[in-house]
Each structure stands twice: as structure tokens, then as C-alpha cells.
Short mmCIF file of C-alpha atoms in Angstrom, two decimals:
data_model
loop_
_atom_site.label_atom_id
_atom_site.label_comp_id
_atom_site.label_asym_id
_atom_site.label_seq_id
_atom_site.Cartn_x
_atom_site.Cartn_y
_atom_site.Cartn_z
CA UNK A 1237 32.17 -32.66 -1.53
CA UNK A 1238 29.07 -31.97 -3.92
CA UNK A 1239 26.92 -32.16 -1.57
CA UNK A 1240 28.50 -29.08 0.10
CA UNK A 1241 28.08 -26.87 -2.96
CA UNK A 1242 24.81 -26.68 -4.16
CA UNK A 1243 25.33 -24.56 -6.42
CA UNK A 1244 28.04 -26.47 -8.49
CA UNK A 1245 27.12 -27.25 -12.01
CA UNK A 1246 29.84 -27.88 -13.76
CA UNK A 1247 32.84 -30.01 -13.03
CA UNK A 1248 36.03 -30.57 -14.92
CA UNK A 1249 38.98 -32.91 -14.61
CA UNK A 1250 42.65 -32.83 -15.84
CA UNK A 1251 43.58 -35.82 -17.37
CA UNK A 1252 42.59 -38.94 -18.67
CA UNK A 1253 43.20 -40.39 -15.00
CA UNK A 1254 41.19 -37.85 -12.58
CA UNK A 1255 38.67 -38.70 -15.55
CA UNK A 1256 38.34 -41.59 -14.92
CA UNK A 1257 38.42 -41.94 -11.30
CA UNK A 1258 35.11 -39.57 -11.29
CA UNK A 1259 33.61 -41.80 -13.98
CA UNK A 1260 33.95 -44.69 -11.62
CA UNK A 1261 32.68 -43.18 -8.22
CA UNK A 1262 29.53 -41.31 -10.51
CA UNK A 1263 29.15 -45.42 -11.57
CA UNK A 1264 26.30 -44.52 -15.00
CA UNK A 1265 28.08 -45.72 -17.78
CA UNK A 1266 29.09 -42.08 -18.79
CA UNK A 1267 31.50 -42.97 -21.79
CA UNK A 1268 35.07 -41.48 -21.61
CA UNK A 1269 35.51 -37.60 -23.12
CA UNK A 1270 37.59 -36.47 -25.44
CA UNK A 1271 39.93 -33.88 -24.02
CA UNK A 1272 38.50 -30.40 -24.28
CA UNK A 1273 34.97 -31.92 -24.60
CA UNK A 1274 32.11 -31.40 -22.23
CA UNK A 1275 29.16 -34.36 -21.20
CA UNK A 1276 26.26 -34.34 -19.54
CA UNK A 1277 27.44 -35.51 -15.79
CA UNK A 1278 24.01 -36.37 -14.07
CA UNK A 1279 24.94 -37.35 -9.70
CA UNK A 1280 23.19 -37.67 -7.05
CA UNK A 1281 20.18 -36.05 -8.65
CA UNK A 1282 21.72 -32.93 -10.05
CA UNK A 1283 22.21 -32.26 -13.83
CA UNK A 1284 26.14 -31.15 -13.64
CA UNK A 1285 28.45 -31.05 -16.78
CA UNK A 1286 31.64 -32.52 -17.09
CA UNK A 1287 34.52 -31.04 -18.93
CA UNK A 1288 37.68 -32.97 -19.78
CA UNK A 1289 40.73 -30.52 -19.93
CA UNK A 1290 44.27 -31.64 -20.78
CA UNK A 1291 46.86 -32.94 -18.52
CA UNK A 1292 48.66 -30.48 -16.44
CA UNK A 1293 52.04 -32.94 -16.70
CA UNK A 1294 55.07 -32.30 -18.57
CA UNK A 1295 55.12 -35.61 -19.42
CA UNK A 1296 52.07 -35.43 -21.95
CA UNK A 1297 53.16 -34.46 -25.59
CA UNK A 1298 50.54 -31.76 -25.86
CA UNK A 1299 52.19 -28.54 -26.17
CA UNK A 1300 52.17 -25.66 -23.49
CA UNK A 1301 50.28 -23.35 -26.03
CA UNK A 1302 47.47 -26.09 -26.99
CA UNK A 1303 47.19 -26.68 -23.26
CA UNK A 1304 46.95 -23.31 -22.39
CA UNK A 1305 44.31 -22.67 -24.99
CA UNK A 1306 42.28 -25.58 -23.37
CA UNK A 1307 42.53 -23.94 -20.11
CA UNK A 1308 41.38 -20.20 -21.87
CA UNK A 1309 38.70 -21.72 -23.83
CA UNK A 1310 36.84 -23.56 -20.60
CA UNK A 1311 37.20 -20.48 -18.72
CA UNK A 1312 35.68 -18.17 -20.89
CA UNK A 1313 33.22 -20.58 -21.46
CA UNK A 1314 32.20 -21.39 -17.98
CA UNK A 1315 33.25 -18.43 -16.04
CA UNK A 1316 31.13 -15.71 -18.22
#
């Protein structure tokens, strides 16, 4: 799907889970993030970034408002 957006640069994922699962197809080693923190995400020649945003479930004990405030955070900080 990359490949059909060129001009992607950043990426993010919800979840410890979809983390992971990109970790493993990118396949360099990238260690884990921290929820709410952004790595360097270098694939298929391109320097992306990878954010790590909280779960979306209802079944993870961070609360609505700290979620939320993820969510607000990464977009002001990627969409400016």
C-alpha cells in the first residue's frame, strides 16, 4: 500500500498488536515504542516515522480522556 503513496511519511498504529504486526513485515530490528512515542521507520528505501498511539478498545485501562489526548497531540503534531 506504500508503494501507492509516495508521499506518505509518517505512519502510526493503534495498539501494541497493529504495532507489532508492521514491525514484523518492515523485518529491521526496529525495537517496540512506547505508546504515544514516535521512531524512525526506514522501508523500502523511504525515511517514514512511526507513531505508536493507544488502543482504540474498551478493553484497555487507559482512560477515554488520556486516549483522546493521544489522538489530539499526534494530530496537531503531524497534521500542521
Amino acid at each position: 500500500m506504500l508503494a501507492k503513496i509516495p508521499d506518505c511519511r509518517h505512519i502510526c498504529t493503534t495498539g501494541g498488536k497493529a504495532t507489532e504486526i508492521l514491525l514484523d513485515i518492515q523485518g529491521g530490528g526496529i525495537k517496540m515504542p512506547k505508546t504515544g512515542e514516535t521512531v524512525p521507520f526506514p522501508f523500502a528505501g523511504r525515511d517514514l516515522t512511526l507513531t505508536r498511539l493507544p488502543s482504540t478498545s474498551r478493553a484497555y485501562p487507559l482512560s477515554l480522556a488520556k486516549k483522546a489526548a493521544a489522538y489530539r497531540a499526534f494530530s496537531k503534531w503531524r497534521l500542521v
